[in-house]
Amino acid sequence: MKRIVNNPIFVPQPKTLSKLAFTTVGLTCKAWSSLNLWKIHGQKHFESVMNKRIVDMNKCITFDNTFKSSDIDQLISNGIIGNNNNNNINSNVVQIPPLLPRPLVTISNHMCNLDDPILWGRLLPFDTLCNPIHMRWTLAASNILFTNPIYSKIFTLGKCIKTIRGDGVFQDAIDIGIEKLENGQWVHLFPEAKVNQSDELLRFKWGIGRMIAESKVSPLILPIYHTGLDKSMPLGKLPIPRVFKSIDITIGKPFTCDHLLNTEIDQQTKQQLLDNMTLPYRQDPRYLRYKLITDHIESKFKQLLDFSKTLK
C-alpha cells in the first residue's frame, strides 16, 4: 500500500500546551523519584541511544522536500535512514524529513498505570522531559485515558495514541504508530497490552510485530524491565504512587529485527508458527511475519528478565 507521509507531527498542537503538559508531568515525576530507592542496570545503553537521538533530532531541518525513490535510495546509501526491503520502499513516493534519526521502539513490562511517566522521570534529564519533540509517543488504552474530552485532550497533548482494546492489529492506533516510526520518531510500547503485576510475563501482542514489519524504516528496539512499581501502585488500591519503595530497572542492549524482515520464513519455522495460531489468523500470511517478529522480541525480553534476576 502506498503511504504518503506529509509533514510529520513531532509535537501535538497547540505546542505550548504540549510543552506545559510534559513539563508538569516531568517535574512531578522527578520529585517523586527522589523519594524512592532506585537501582538502574544498563543505563549506558539507554543514554547512548537517547543522546544520539537528541543530536540527530537537533539536526533535522525543513520537512517540505518531497523525495522520490531515487532520493530515498541515496539517503539509505548514505546511512541517513535505514532500509526495510520487506516493504518495497522503492515503489513509493514519500515525503520525509532529511537527517531523521533511526526510529526507536522502547518496550517494557507494565506494572502500573503510571510506569510510563515514572520511568522517564527517573531515566531522562529534565531538559529532555520538558521538550516534547524529544519525548516518546505511546499507545494508550481508550477505556482508561480517553474516557472524557478533558482527559482525551490532556493525554493527546502528552503524545498518547488512543488505542481500542479488542480492535486488533489493523486499527488506527497501529497505523499511526507505523507512521511515527517512518518519520524517525520514538514510540514506547507495552507489548503485554495491560497492567500485569504477576511474576510471569503475559504473551506479547502482535501489534508490535506489525509495526516493525510494516515500517519502511526498520527501528532500533530497546528493552527495559523493571520491578517495584507494583508495590508503589498496587492494583485494587488508591491509585496514588507510594514513596520510599525499592525500584529496579534493567535496560538491555538495543537490537533490531532486520534479519527477520527480508528473508523467507523456512517451512519448519512456518509450521511452528501455524501450530500456535488459531484458524482465522492462519489464513492470512501477514500474521506469520507479525508473529515471527513478536516472538523474537518476546524472547529477547525474557532474556533480559532472566538476566535481571541474576543482579539481585
PDB file of C-alpha atoms in Angstrom:
ATOM      1  CA  MET A   1       0.000   0.000   0.000  1.00  0.00           C
ATOM      2  CA  LYS A   2       1.359   3.412  -0.948  1.00  0.00           C
ATOM      3  CA  ARG A   3       1.660   5.691   2.048  1.00  0.00           C
ATOM      4  CA  ILE A   4       2.268   9.405   1.560  1.00  0.00           C
ATOM      5  CA  VAL A   5       3.894  10.891   4.649  1.00  0.00           C
ATOM      6  CA  ASN A   6       3.203  14.612   4.901  1.00  0.00           C
ATOM      7  CA  ASN A   7       4.971  16.974   7.273  1.00  0.00           C
ATOM      8  CA  PRO A   8       5.423  14.752  10.326  1.00  0.00           C
ATOM      9  CA  ILE A   9       3.943  15.888  13.624  1.00  0.00           C
ATOM     10  CA  PHE A  10       6.608  15.790  16.316  1.00  0.00           C
ATOM     11  CA  VAL A  11       4.602  17.794  18.847  1.00  0.00           C
ATOM     12  CA  PRO A  12       0.797  17.838  19.213  1.00  0.00           C
ATOM     13  CA  GLN A  13      -0.947  21.169  18.754  1.00  0.00           C
ATOM     14  CA  PRO A  14      -1.011  23.589  20.459  1.00  0.00           C
ATOM     15  CA  LYS A  15       2.704  23.153  21.102  1.00  0.00           C
ATOM     16  CA  THR A  16       2.703  25.472  24.116  1.00  0.00           C
ATOM     17  CA  LEU A  17       0.155  23.322  25.952  1.00  0.00           C
ATOM     18  CA  SER A  18       2.012  20.152  24.998  1.00  0.00           C
ATOM     19  CA  LYS A  19       5.207  21.588  26.458  1.00  0.00           C
ATOM     20  CA  LEU A  20       3.288  22.586  29.591  1.00  0.00           C
ATOM     21  CA  ALA A  21       1.897  19.069  29.944  1.00  0.00           C
ATOM     22  CA  PHE A  22       5.317  17.438  29.606  1.00  0.00           C
ATOM     23  CA  THR A  23       6.955  19.956  31.925  1.00  0.00           C
ATOM     24  CA  THR A  24       4.319  19.465  34.633  1.00  0.00           C
ATOM     25  CA  VAL A  25       4.426  15.679  34.459  1.00  0.00           C
ATOM     26  CA  GLY A  26       8.218  15.626  34.196  1.00  0.00           C
ATOM     27  CA  LEU A  27       8.686  17.856  37.231  1.00  0.00           C
ATOM     28  CA  THR A  28       6.204  15.802  39.261  1.00  0.00           C
ATOM     29  CA  CYS A  29       7.867  12.506  38.341  1.00  0.00           C
ATOM     30  CA  LYS A  30      11.336  13.888  39.072  1.00  0.00           C
ATOM     31  CA  ALA A  31      10.162  14.969  42.515  1.00  0.00           C
ATOM     32  CA  TRP A  32       8.506  11.624  43.205  1.00  0.00           C
ATOM     33  CA  SER A  33      11.515   9.626  42.002  1.00  0.00           C
ATOM     34  CA  SER A  34      13.725  11.409  44.531  1.00  0.00           C
ATOM     35  CA  LEU A  35      11.614   9.885  47.312  1.00  0.00           C
ATOM     36  CA  ASN A  36      12.351   6.285  46.319  1.00  0.00           C
ATOM     37  CA  LEU A  37      15.299   3.909  46.205  1.00  0.00           C
ATOM     38  CA  TRP A  38      16.459   3.118  42.673  1.00  0.00           C
ATOM     39  CA  LYS A  39      18.834   0.594  41.173  1.00  0.00           C
ATOM     40  CA  ILE A  40      19.493   1.009  37.480  1.00  0.00           C
ATOM     41  CA  HIS A  41      21.444  -1.534  35.451  1.00  0.00           C
ATOM     42  CA  GLY A  42      22.480  -0.897  31.864  1.00  0.00           C
ATOM     43  CA  GLN A  43      21.864   2.832  31.957  1.00  0.00           C
ATOM     44  CA  LYS A  44      24.714   3.303  29.493  1.00  0.00           C
ATOM     45  CA  HIS A  45      22.613   1.539  26.841  1.00  0.00           C
ATOM     46  CA  PHE A  46      19.763   3.969  27.394  1.00  0.00           C
ATOM     47  CA  GLU A  47      21.961   7.064  27.496  1.00  0.00           C
ATOM     48  CA  SER A  48      23.854   6.054  24.368  1.00  0.00           C
ATOM     49  CA  VAL A  49      20.662   5.594  22.353  1.00  0.00           C
ATOM     50  CA  MET A  50      18.919   8.702  23.670  1.00  0.00           C
ATOM     51  CA  ASN A  51      21.923  11.012  23.364  1.00  0.00           C
ATOM     52  CA  LYS A  52      22.392  10.041  19.729  1.00  0.00           C
ATOM     53  CA  ARG A  53      18.688  10.568  19.050  1.00  0.00           C
ATOM     54  CA  ILE A  54      18.737  14.036  20.544  1.00  0.00           C
ATOM     55  CA  VAL A  55      21.780  15.040  18.494  1.00  0.00           C
ATOM     56  CA  ASP A  56      20.184  13.685  15.309  1.00  0.00           C
ATOM     57  CA  MET A  57      16.821  15.300  16.033  1.00  0.00           C
ATOM     58  CA  ASN A  58      18.504  18.630  16.537  1.00  0.00           C
ATOM     59  CA  LYS A  59      19.979  18.290  13.050  1.00  0.00           C
ATOM     60  CA  CYS A  60      16.551  17.943  11.447  1.00  0.00           C
ATOM     61  CA  ILE A  61      15.798  20.734   9.016  1.00  0.00           C
ATOM     62  CA  THR A  62      12.703  21.548   6.956  1.00  0.00           C
ATOM     63  CA  PHE A  63      10.051  18.942   6.258  1.00  0.00           C
ATOM     64  CA  ASP A  64       8.936  20.304   2.892  1.00  0.00           C
ATOM     65  CA  ASN A  65      11.125  18.340   0.491  1.00  0.00           C
ATOM     66  CA  THR A  66       9.489  15.538  -1.438  1.00  0.00           C
ATOM     67  CA  PHE A  67      11.826  12.645  -2.166  1.00  0.00           C
ATOM     68  CA  LYS A  68      11.258  10.153  -4.968  1.00  0.00           C
ATOM     69  CA  SER A  69      12.564   6.611  -4.828  1.00  0.00           C
ATOM     70  CA  SER A  70      15.991   7.600  -6.177  1.00  0.00           C
ATOM     71  CA  ASP A  71      16.340  10.221  -3.446  1.00  0.00           C
ATOM     72  CA  ILE A  72      15.398   7.663  -0.779  1.00  0.00           C
ATOM     73  CA  ASP A  73      17.987   5.244  -2.195  1.00  0.00           C
ATOM     74  CA  GLN A  74      20.583   7.987  -1.786  1.00  0.00           C
ATOM     75  CA  LEU A  75      19.524   8.604   1.818  1.00  0.00           C
ATOM     76  CA  ILE A  76      19.753   4.884   2.548  1.00  0.00           C
ATOM     77  CA  SER A  77      23.185   4.548   0.929  1.00  0.00           C
ATOM     78  CA  ASN A  78      24.407   7.491   2.994  1.00  0.00           C
ATOM     79  CA  GLY A  79      23.145   5.864   6.165  1.00  0.00           C
ATOM     80  CA  ILE A  80      20.750   8.720   6.942  1.00  0.00           C
ATOM     81  CA  ILE A  81      17.757   6.404   7.076  1.00  0.00           C
ATOM     82  CA  GLY A  82      17.586   2.628   7.438  1.00  0.00           C
ATOM     83  CA  ASN A  83      16.231   0.258   4.848  1.00  0.00           C
ATOM     84  CA  ASN A  84      13.434  -2.254   5.198  1.00  0.00           C
ATOM     85  CA  ASN A  85      13.331  -4.046   1.875  1.00  0.00           C
ATOM     86  CA  ASN A  86      10.389  -6.162   3.003  1.00  0.00           C
ATOM     87  CA  ASN A  87       8.130  -3.167   2.383  1.00  0.00           C
ATOM     88  CA  ASN A  88       9.398  -2.353  -1.120  1.00  0.00           C
ATOM     89  CA  ILE A  89      10.321   1.228  -0.333  1.00  0.00           C
ATOM     90  CA  ASN A  90      11.381   1.847  -3.931  1.00  0.00           C
ATOM     91  CA  SER A  91       7.792   1.559  -5.185  1.00  0.00           C
ATOM     92  CA  ASN A  92       6.568   4.534  -3.182  1.00  0.00           C
ATOM     93  CA  VAL A  93       6.897   8.266  -3.266  1.00  0.00           C
ATOM     94  CA  VAL A  94       7.082   9.619   0.237  1.00  0.00           C
ATOM     95  CA  GLN A  95       7.656  12.954   1.855  1.00  0.00           C
ATOM     96  CA  ILE A  96      10.258  12.521   4.559  1.00  0.00           C
ATOM     97  CA  PRO A  97      12.354  14.938   6.581  1.00  0.00           C
ATOM     98  CA  PRO A  98      16.079  14.727   5.831  1.00  0.00           C
ATOM     99  CA  LEU A  99      18.556  13.714   8.502  1.00  0.00           C
ATOM    100  CA  LEU A 100      15.973  11.994  10.672  1.00  0.00           C
ATOM    101  CA  PRO A 101      17.330   9.601  13.278  1.00  0.00           C
ATOM    102  CA  ARG A 102      16.603   5.921  13.040  1.00  0.00           C
ATOM    103  CA  PRO A 103      13.193   5.317  14.641  1.00  0.00           C
ATOM    104  CA  LEU A 104      13.208   3.935  18.161  1.00  0.00           C
ATOM    105  CA  VAL A 105      10.860   1.486  19.847  1.00  0.00           C
ATOM    106  CA  THR A 106      11.290   1.112  23.589  1.00  0.00           C
ATOM    107  CA  ILE A 107       9.435  -1.773  25.214  1.00  0.00           C
ATOM    108  CA  SER A 108       8.814  -2.545  28.865  1.00  0.00           C
ATOM    109  CA  ASN A 109       6.669  -4.611  31.137  1.00  0.00           C
ATOM    110  CA  HIS A 110       3.605  -2.839  32.518  1.00  0.00           C
ATOM    111  CA  MET A 111       3.346  -2.933  36.313  1.00  0.00           C
ATOM    112  CA  CYS A 112       1.109   0.088  36.985  1.00  0.00           C
ATOM    113  CA  ASN A 113      -0.825   2.763  35.141  1.00  0.00           C
ATOM    114  CA  LEU A 114       1.871   5.370  35.805  1.00  0.00           C
ATOM    115  CA  ASP A 115       5.011   3.423  34.996  1.00  0.00           C
ATOM    116  CA  ASP A 116       5.363   5.211  31.644  1.00  0.00           C
ATOM    117  CA  PRO A 117       5.908   8.752  33.031  1.00  0.00           C
ATOM    118  CA  ILE A 118       7.621   7.457  36.172  1.00  0.00           C
ATOM    119  CA  LEU A 119      10.302   5.585  34.220  1.00  0.00           C
ATOM    120  CA  TRP A 120      11.123   8.582  32.035  1.00  0.00           C
ATOM    121  CA  GLY A 121      11.057  10.826  35.106  1.00  0.00           C
ATOM    122  CA  ARG A 122      13.907   8.767  36.524  1.00  0.00           C
ATOM    123  CA  LEU A 123      15.861   7.978  33.364  1.00  0.00           C
ATOM    124  CA  LEU A 124      15.738  11.245  31.415  1.00  0.00           C
ATOM    125  CA  PRO A 125      17.215  14.649  32.282  1.00  0.00           C
ATOM    126  CA  PHE A 126      14.701  17.384  32.949  1.00  0.00           C
ATOM    127  CA  ASP A 127      15.522  19.390  29.814  1.00  0.00           C
ATOM    128  CA  THR A 128      14.539  16.346  27.741  1.00  0.00           C
ATOM    129  CA  LEU A 129      11.406  15.638  29.789  1.00  0.00           C
ATOM    130  CA  CYS A 130      10.042  19.124  29.187  1.00  0.00           C
ATOM    131  CA  ASN A 131      10.835  19.168  25.451  1.00  0.00           C
ATOM    132  CA  PRO A 132       8.014  17.340  23.642  1.00  0.00           C
ATOM    133  CA  ILE A 133       9.978  16.985  20.415  1.00  0.00           C
ATOM    134  CA  HIS A 134      12.373  14.579  22.142  1.00  0.00           C
ATOM    135  CA  MET A 135       9.728  12.612  24.049  1.00  0.00           C
ATOM    136  CA  ARG A 136       8.048   9.371  23.126  1.00  0.00           C
ATOM    137  CA  TRP A 137       4.713   8.587  21.581  1.00  0.00           C
ATOM    138  CA  THR A 138       2.910   5.738  23.295  1.00  0.00           C
ATOM    139  CA  LEU A 139      -0.175   3.633  22.670  1.00  0.00           C
ATOM    140  CA  ALA A 140      -2.720   4.208  25.443  1.00  0.00           C
ATOM    141  CA  ALA A 141      -5.945   2.377  26.268  1.00  0.00           C
ATOM    142  CA  SER A 142      -9.082   4.303  25.338  1.00  0.00           C
ATOM    143  CA  ASN A 143     -11.047   2.905  28.295  1.00  0.00           C
ATOM    144  CA  ILE A 144      -8.521   4.291  30.802  1.00  0.00           C
ATOM    145  CA  LEU A 145      -7.008   7.512  29.440  1.00  0.00           C
ATOM    146  CA  PHE A 146      -9.602   8.706  26.909  1.00  0.00           C
ATOM    147  CA  THR A 147     -12.769   8.460  28.975  1.00  0.00           C
ATOM    148  CA  ASN A 148     -13.869  12.108  28.638  1.00  0.00           C
ATOM    149  CA  PRO A 149     -12.986  15.163  26.494  1.00  0.00           C
ATOM    150  CA  ILE A 150     -10.694  16.697  29.119  1.00  0.00           C
ATOM    151  CA  TYR A 151      -8.649  13.525  29.644  1.00  0.00           C
ATOM    152  CA  SER A 152      -8.552  12.960  25.892  1.00  0.00           C
ATOM    153  CA  LYS A 153      -7.066  16.406  25.279  1.00  0.00           C
ATOM    154  CA  ILE A 154      -4.528  16.132  28.092  1.00  0.00           C
ATOM    155  CA  PHE A 155      -3.235  12.728  27.024  1.00  0.00           C
ATOM    156  CA  THR A 156      -3.202  13.697  23.356  1.00  0.00           C
ATOM    157  CA  LEU A 157      -1.002  16.664  24.283  1.00  0.00           C
ATOM    158  CA  GLY A 158       1.183  14.117  26.090  1.00  0.00           C
ATOM    159  CA  LYS A 159       1.711  12.198  22.817  1.00  0.00           C
ATOM    160  CA  CYS A 160      -0.586   9.311  23.741  1.00  0.00           C
ATOM    161  CA  ILE A 161      -2.237   7.481  20.836  1.00  0.00           C
ATOM    162  CA  LYS A 162      -5.778   6.313  21.521  1.00  0.00           C
ATOM    163  CA  THR A 163      -5.857   2.522  21.306  1.00  0.00           C
ATOM    164  CA  ILE A 164      -9.043   0.452  21.434  1.00  0.00           C
ATOM    165  CA  ARG A 165      -8.599  -2.910  23.096  1.00  0.00           C
ATOM    166  CA  GLY A 166     -10.079  -5.703  21.036  1.00  0.00           C
ATOM    167  CA  ASP A 167      -9.834  -3.869  17.698  1.00  0.00           C
ATOM    168  CA  GLY A 168      -6.802  -5.903  16.655  1.00  0.00           C
ATOM    169  CA  VAL A 169      -3.594  -5.101  14.826  1.00  0.00           C
ATOM    170  CA  PHE A 170      -5.191  -3.224  11.925  1.00  0.00           C
ATOM    171  CA  GLN A 171      -6.718  -0.421  13.971  1.00  0.00           C
ATOM    172  CA  ASP A 172      -5.874   3.264  13.554  1.00  0.00           C
ATOM    173  CA  ALA A 173      -3.537   3.313  16.565  1.00  0.00           C
ATOM    174  CA  ILE A 174      -1.163   0.821  14.933  1.00  0.00           C
ATOM    175  CA  ASP A 175      -1.301   2.732  11.637  1.00  0.00           C
ATOM    176  CA  ILE A 176      -0.381   5.936  13.480  1.00  0.00           C
ATOM    177  CA  GLY A 177       2.440   4.131  15.292  1.00  0.00           C
ATOM    178  CA  ILE A 178       3.837   2.948  11.958  1.00  0.00           C
ATOM    179  CA  GLU A 179       3.633   6.487  10.591  1.00  0.00           C
ATOM    180  CA  LYS A 180       5.548   7.818  13.600  1.00  0.00           C
ATOM    181  CA  LEU A 181       8.296   5.238  13.085  1.00  0.00           C
ATOM    182  CA  GLU A 182       8.561   6.057   9.398  1.00  0.00           C
ATOM    183  CA  ASN A 183       9.199   9.652  10.424  1.00  0.00           C
ATOM    184  CA  GLY A 184      12.108   8.747  12.699  1.00  0.00           C
ATOM    185  CA  GLN A 185      10.225   9.104  15.947  1.00  0.00           C
ATOM    186  CA  TRP A 186      10.309   7.311  19.292  1.00  0.00           C
ATOM    187  CA  VAL A 187       7.393   5.038  20.192  1.00  0.00           C
ATOM    188  CA  HIS A 188       7.115   3.328  23.561  1.00  0.00           C
ATOM    189  CA  LEU A 189       5.103   0.102  23.758  1.00  0.00           C
ATOM    190  CA  PHE A 190       3.840  -2.212  26.452  1.00  0.00           C
ATOM    191  CA  PRO A 191       3.723  -5.462  24.451  1.00  0.00           C
ATOM    192  CA  GLU A 192       1.670  -7.208  27.163  1.00  0.00           C
ATOM    193  CA  ALA A 193      -1.005  -4.572  26.455  1.00  0.00           C
ATOM    194  CA  LYS A 194      -2.264  -4.426  30.032  1.00  0.00           C
ATOM    195  CA  VAL A 195      -1.064  -3.932  33.590  1.00  0.00           C
ATOM    196  CA  ASN A 196       0.473  -7.145  34.890  1.00  0.00           C
ATOM    197  CA  GLN A 197       1.740  -7.317  38.478  1.00  0.00           C
ATOM    198  CA  SER A 198       2.456 -11.044  38.470  1.00  0.00           C
ATOM    199  CA  ASP A 199       5.904 -12.606  38.184  1.00  0.00           C
ATOM    200  CA  GLU A 200       5.139 -14.075  34.742  1.00  0.00           C
ATOM    201  CA  LEU A 201       5.043 -12.105  31.520  1.00  0.00           C
ATOM    202  CA  LEU A 202       1.851 -12.156  29.502  1.00  0.00           C
ATOM    203  CA  ARG A 203       2.017 -13.137  25.860  1.00  0.00           C
ATOM    204  CA  PHE A 204       3.207 -10.232  23.728  1.00  0.00           C
ATOM    205  CA  LYS A 205       0.512  -8.927  21.380  1.00  0.00           C
ATOM    206  CA  TRP A 206       1.128  -8.855  17.643  1.00  0.00           C
ATOM    207  CA  GLY A 207       0.698  -5.110  17.209  1.00  0.00           C
ATOM    208  CA  ILE A 208       4.408  -4.637  17.825  1.00  0.00           C
ATOM    209  CA  GLY A 209       5.148  -7.230  15.141  1.00  0.00           C
ATOM    210  CA  ARG A 210       3.042  -5.385  12.607  1.00  0.00           C
ATOM    211  CA  MET A 211       4.633  -2.032  13.435  1.00  0.00           C
ATOM    212  CA  ILE A 212       8.141  -3.425  12.954  1.00  0.00           C
ATOM    213  CA  ALA A 213       7.197  -5.369   9.820  1.00  0.00           C
ATOM    214  CA  GLU A 214       5.431  -2.556   8.008  1.00  0.00           C
ATOM    215  CA  SER A 215       7.564   0.441   8.899  1.00  0.00           C
ATOM    216  CA  LYS A 216       9.562   1.439   5.830  1.00  0.00           C
ATOM    217  CA  VAL A 217      12.454   2.267   8.133  1.00  0.00           C
ATOM    218  CA  SER A 218      13.413  -0.559  10.477  1.00  0.00           C
ATOM    219  CA  PRO A 219      13.524   0.745  14.071  1.00  0.00           C
ATOM    220  CA  LEU A 220      16.015   0.191  16.831  1.00  0.00           C
ATOM    221  CA  ILE A 221      14.450  -1.695  19.753  1.00  0.00           C
ATOM    222  CA  LEU A 222      15.469  -1.032  23.356  1.00  0.00           C
ATOM    223  CA  PRO A 223      14.085  -3.359  26.075  1.00  0.00           C
ATOM    224  CA  ILE A 224      13.507  -2.131  29.649  1.00  0.00           C
ATOM    225  CA  TYR A 225      12.489  -4.417  32.505  1.00  0.00           C
ATOM    226  CA  HIS A 226      11.541  -3.024  35.890  1.00  0.00           C
ATOM    227  CA  THR A 227      10.277  -4.229  39.270  1.00  0.00           C
ATOM    228  CA  GLY A 228       8.938  -2.421  42.310  1.00  0.00           C
ATOM    229  CA  LEU A 229       6.298  -0.188  40.767  1.00  0.00           C
ATOM    230  CA  ASP A 230       3.717  -2.826  41.649  1.00  0.00           C
ATOM    231  CA  LYS A 231       4.489  -2.006  45.283  1.00  0.00           C
ATOM    232  CA  SER A 232       4.243   1.697  44.557  1.00  0.00           C
ATOM    233  CA  MET A 233       0.817   1.390  42.926  1.00  0.00           C
ATOM    234  CA  PRO A 234      -0.772  -1.971  43.825  1.00  0.00           C
ATOM    235  CA  LEU A 235      -3.903  -2.876  41.881  1.00  0.00           C
ATOM    236  CA  GLY A 236      -7.170  -2.513  43.755  1.00  0.00           C
ATOM    237  CA  LYS A 237      -5.906   0.272  45.991  1.00  0.00           C
ATOM    238  CA  LEU A 238      -5.989   4.052  45.807  1.00  0.00           C
ATOM    239  CA  PRO A 239      -4.086   4.946  42.572  1.00  0.00           C
ATOM    240  CA  ILE A 240      -1.540   7.246  44.195  1.00  0.00           C
ATOM    241  CA  PRO A 241       2.170   6.386  43.925  1.00  0.00           C
ATOM    242  CA  ARG A 242       3.654   5.381  47.291  1.00  0.00           C
ATOM    243  CA  VAL A 243       7.093   6.601  48.333  1.00  0.00           C
ATOM    244  CA  PHE A 244      10.188   5.026  49.898  1.00  0.00           C
ATOM    245  CA  LYS A 245       9.887   1.950  47.670  1.00  0.00           C
ATOM    246  CA  SER A 246      12.743  -0.009  46.100  1.00  0.00           C
ATOM    247  CA  ILE A 247      12.554   0.064  42.307  1.00  0.00           C
ATOM    248  CA  ASP A 248      14.918  -1.795  39.989  1.00  0.00           C
ATOM    249  CA  ILE A 249      15.348  -1.018  36.292  1.00  0.00           C
ATOM    250  CA  THR A 250      17.327  -3.224  33.920  1.00  0.00           C
ATOM    251  CA  ILE A 251      17.995  -1.910  30.427  1.00  0.00           C
ATOM    252  CA  GLY A 252      19.107  -4.305  27.735  1.00  0.00           C
ATOM    253  CA  LYS A 253      21.253  -3.777  24.684  1.00  0.00           C
ATOM    254  CA  PRO A 254      19.449  -2.306  21.677  1.00  0.00           C
ATOM    255  CA  PHE A 255      18.678  -4.718  18.864  1.00  0.00           C
ATOM    256  CA  THR A 256      16.809  -4.859  15.562  1.00  0.00           C
ATOM    257  CA  CYS A 257      14.659  -7.330  13.669  1.00  0.00           C
ATOM    258  CA  ASP A 258      16.354  -6.656  10.344  1.00  0.00           C
ATOM    259  CA  HIS A 259      17.215 -10.322   9.851  1.00  0.00           C
ATOM    260  CA  LEU A 260      13.521 -11.242  10.062  1.00  0.00           C
ATOM    261  CA  LEU A 261      12.266  -8.650   7.604  1.00  0.00           C
ATOM    262  CA  ASN A 262      13.917  -9.566   4.334  1.00  0.00           C
ATOM    263  CA  THR A 263      14.136 -13.350   4.451  1.00  0.00           C
ATOM    264  CA  GLU A 264      11.656 -16.050   3.549  1.00  0.00           C
ATOM    265  CA  ILE A 265      10.285 -17.990   6.524  1.00  0.00           C
ATOM    266  CA  ASP A 266      11.504 -21.586   6.292  1.00  0.00           C
ATOM    267  CA  GLN A 267       8.953 -24.390   6.318  1.00  0.00           C
ATOM    268  CA  GLN A 268       9.805 -25.686   9.795  1.00  0.00           C
ATOM    269  CA  THR A 269       9.500 -22.237  11.378  1.00  0.00           C
ATOM    270  CA  LYS A 270       6.311 -21.591   9.435  1.00  0.00           C
ATOM    271  CA  GLN A 271       4.751 -24.779  10.755  1.00  0.00           C
ATOM    272  CA  GLN A 272       5.745 -23.938  14.322  1.00  0.00           C
ATOM    273  CA  LEU A 273       4.118 -20.546  13.962  1.00  0.00           C
ATOM    274  CA  LEU A 274       0.964 -22.015  12.449  1.00  0.00           C
ATOM    275  CA  ASP A 275       0.683 -24.576  15.252  1.00  0.00           C
ATOM    276  CA  ASN A 276       0.361 -21.707  17.725  1.00  0.00           C
ATOM    277  CA  MET A 277      -2.166 -19.690  15.743  1.00  0.00           C
ATOM    278  CA  THR A 278      -5.934 -20.021  15.642  1.00  0.00           C
ATOM    279  CA  LEU A 279      -7.708 -20.615  12.344  1.00  0.00           C
ATOM    280  CA  PRO A 280      -8.649 -17.036  11.337  1.00  0.00           C
ATOM    281  CA  TYR A 281      -5.052 -15.880  11.655  1.00  0.00           C
ATOM    282  CA  ARG A 282      -3.594 -18.918   9.908  1.00  0.00           C
ATOM    283  CA  GLN A 283      -5.413 -17.921   6.731  1.00  0.00           C
ATOM    284  CA  ASP A 284      -3.652 -14.552   6.436  1.00  0.00           C
ATOM    285  CA  PRO A 285       0.084 -14.862   5.624  1.00  0.00           C
ATOM    286  CA  ARG A 286       0.800 -11.414   7.063  1.00  0.00           C
ATOM    287  CA  TYR A 287       0.244 -12.778  10.551  1.00  0.00           C
ATOM    288  CA  LEU A 288       3.111 -15.232  10.127  1.00  0.00           C
ATOM    289  CA  ARG A 289       5.560 -12.337   9.826  1.00  0.00           C
ATOM    290  CA  TYR A 290       3.904 -10.416  12.676  1.00  0.00           C
ATOM    291  CA  LYS A 291       4.086 -13.418  14.982  1.00  0.00           C
ATOM    292  CA  LEU A 292       7.663 -14.257  13.968  1.00  0.00           C
ATOM    293  CA  ILE A 293       8.815 -10.757  14.869  1.00  0.00           C
ATOM    294  CA  THR A 294       6.723 -10.590  18.035  1.00  0.00           C
ATOM    295  CA  ASP A 295       8.048 -13.950  19.243  1.00  0.00           C
ATOM    296  CA  HIS A 296      11.622 -12.809  18.646  1.00  0.00           C
ATOM    297  CA  ILE A 297      11.072  -9.610  20.641  1.00  0.00           C
ATOM    298  CA  GLU A 298       9.391 -11.551  23.437  1.00  0.00           C
ATOM    299  CA  SER A 299      12.310 -13.972  23.546  1.00  0.00           C
ATOM    300  CA  LYS A 300      14.780 -11.090  23.801  1.00  0.00           C
ATOM    301  CA  PHE A 301      12.748  -9.535  26.593  1.00  0.00           C
ATOM    302  CA  LYS A 302      12.613 -12.791  28.541  1.00  0.00           C
ATOM    303  CA  GLN A 303      16.405 -12.982  28.311  1.00  0.00           C
ATOM    304  CA  LEU A 304      16.573  -9.531  29.859  1.00  0.00           C
ATOM    305  CA  LEU A 305      14.149 -10.585  32.600  1.00  0.00           C
ATOM    306  CA  ASP A 306      16.276 -13.640  33.403  1.00  0.00           C
ATOM    307  CA  PHE A 307      19.421 -11.504  33.434  1.00  0.00           C
ATOM    308  CA  SER A 308      17.805  -9.030  35.826  1.00  0.00           C
ATOM    309  CA  LYS A 309      17.209 -11.839  38.316  1.00  0.00           C
ATOM    310  CA  THR A 310      20.937 -12.559  38.450  1.00  0.00           C
ATOM    311  CA  LEU A 311      21.598  -8.968  39.581  1.00  0.00           C
ATOM    312  CA  LYS A 312      19.641  -9.275  42.828  1.00  0.00           C
TER     313      LYS A 312
END
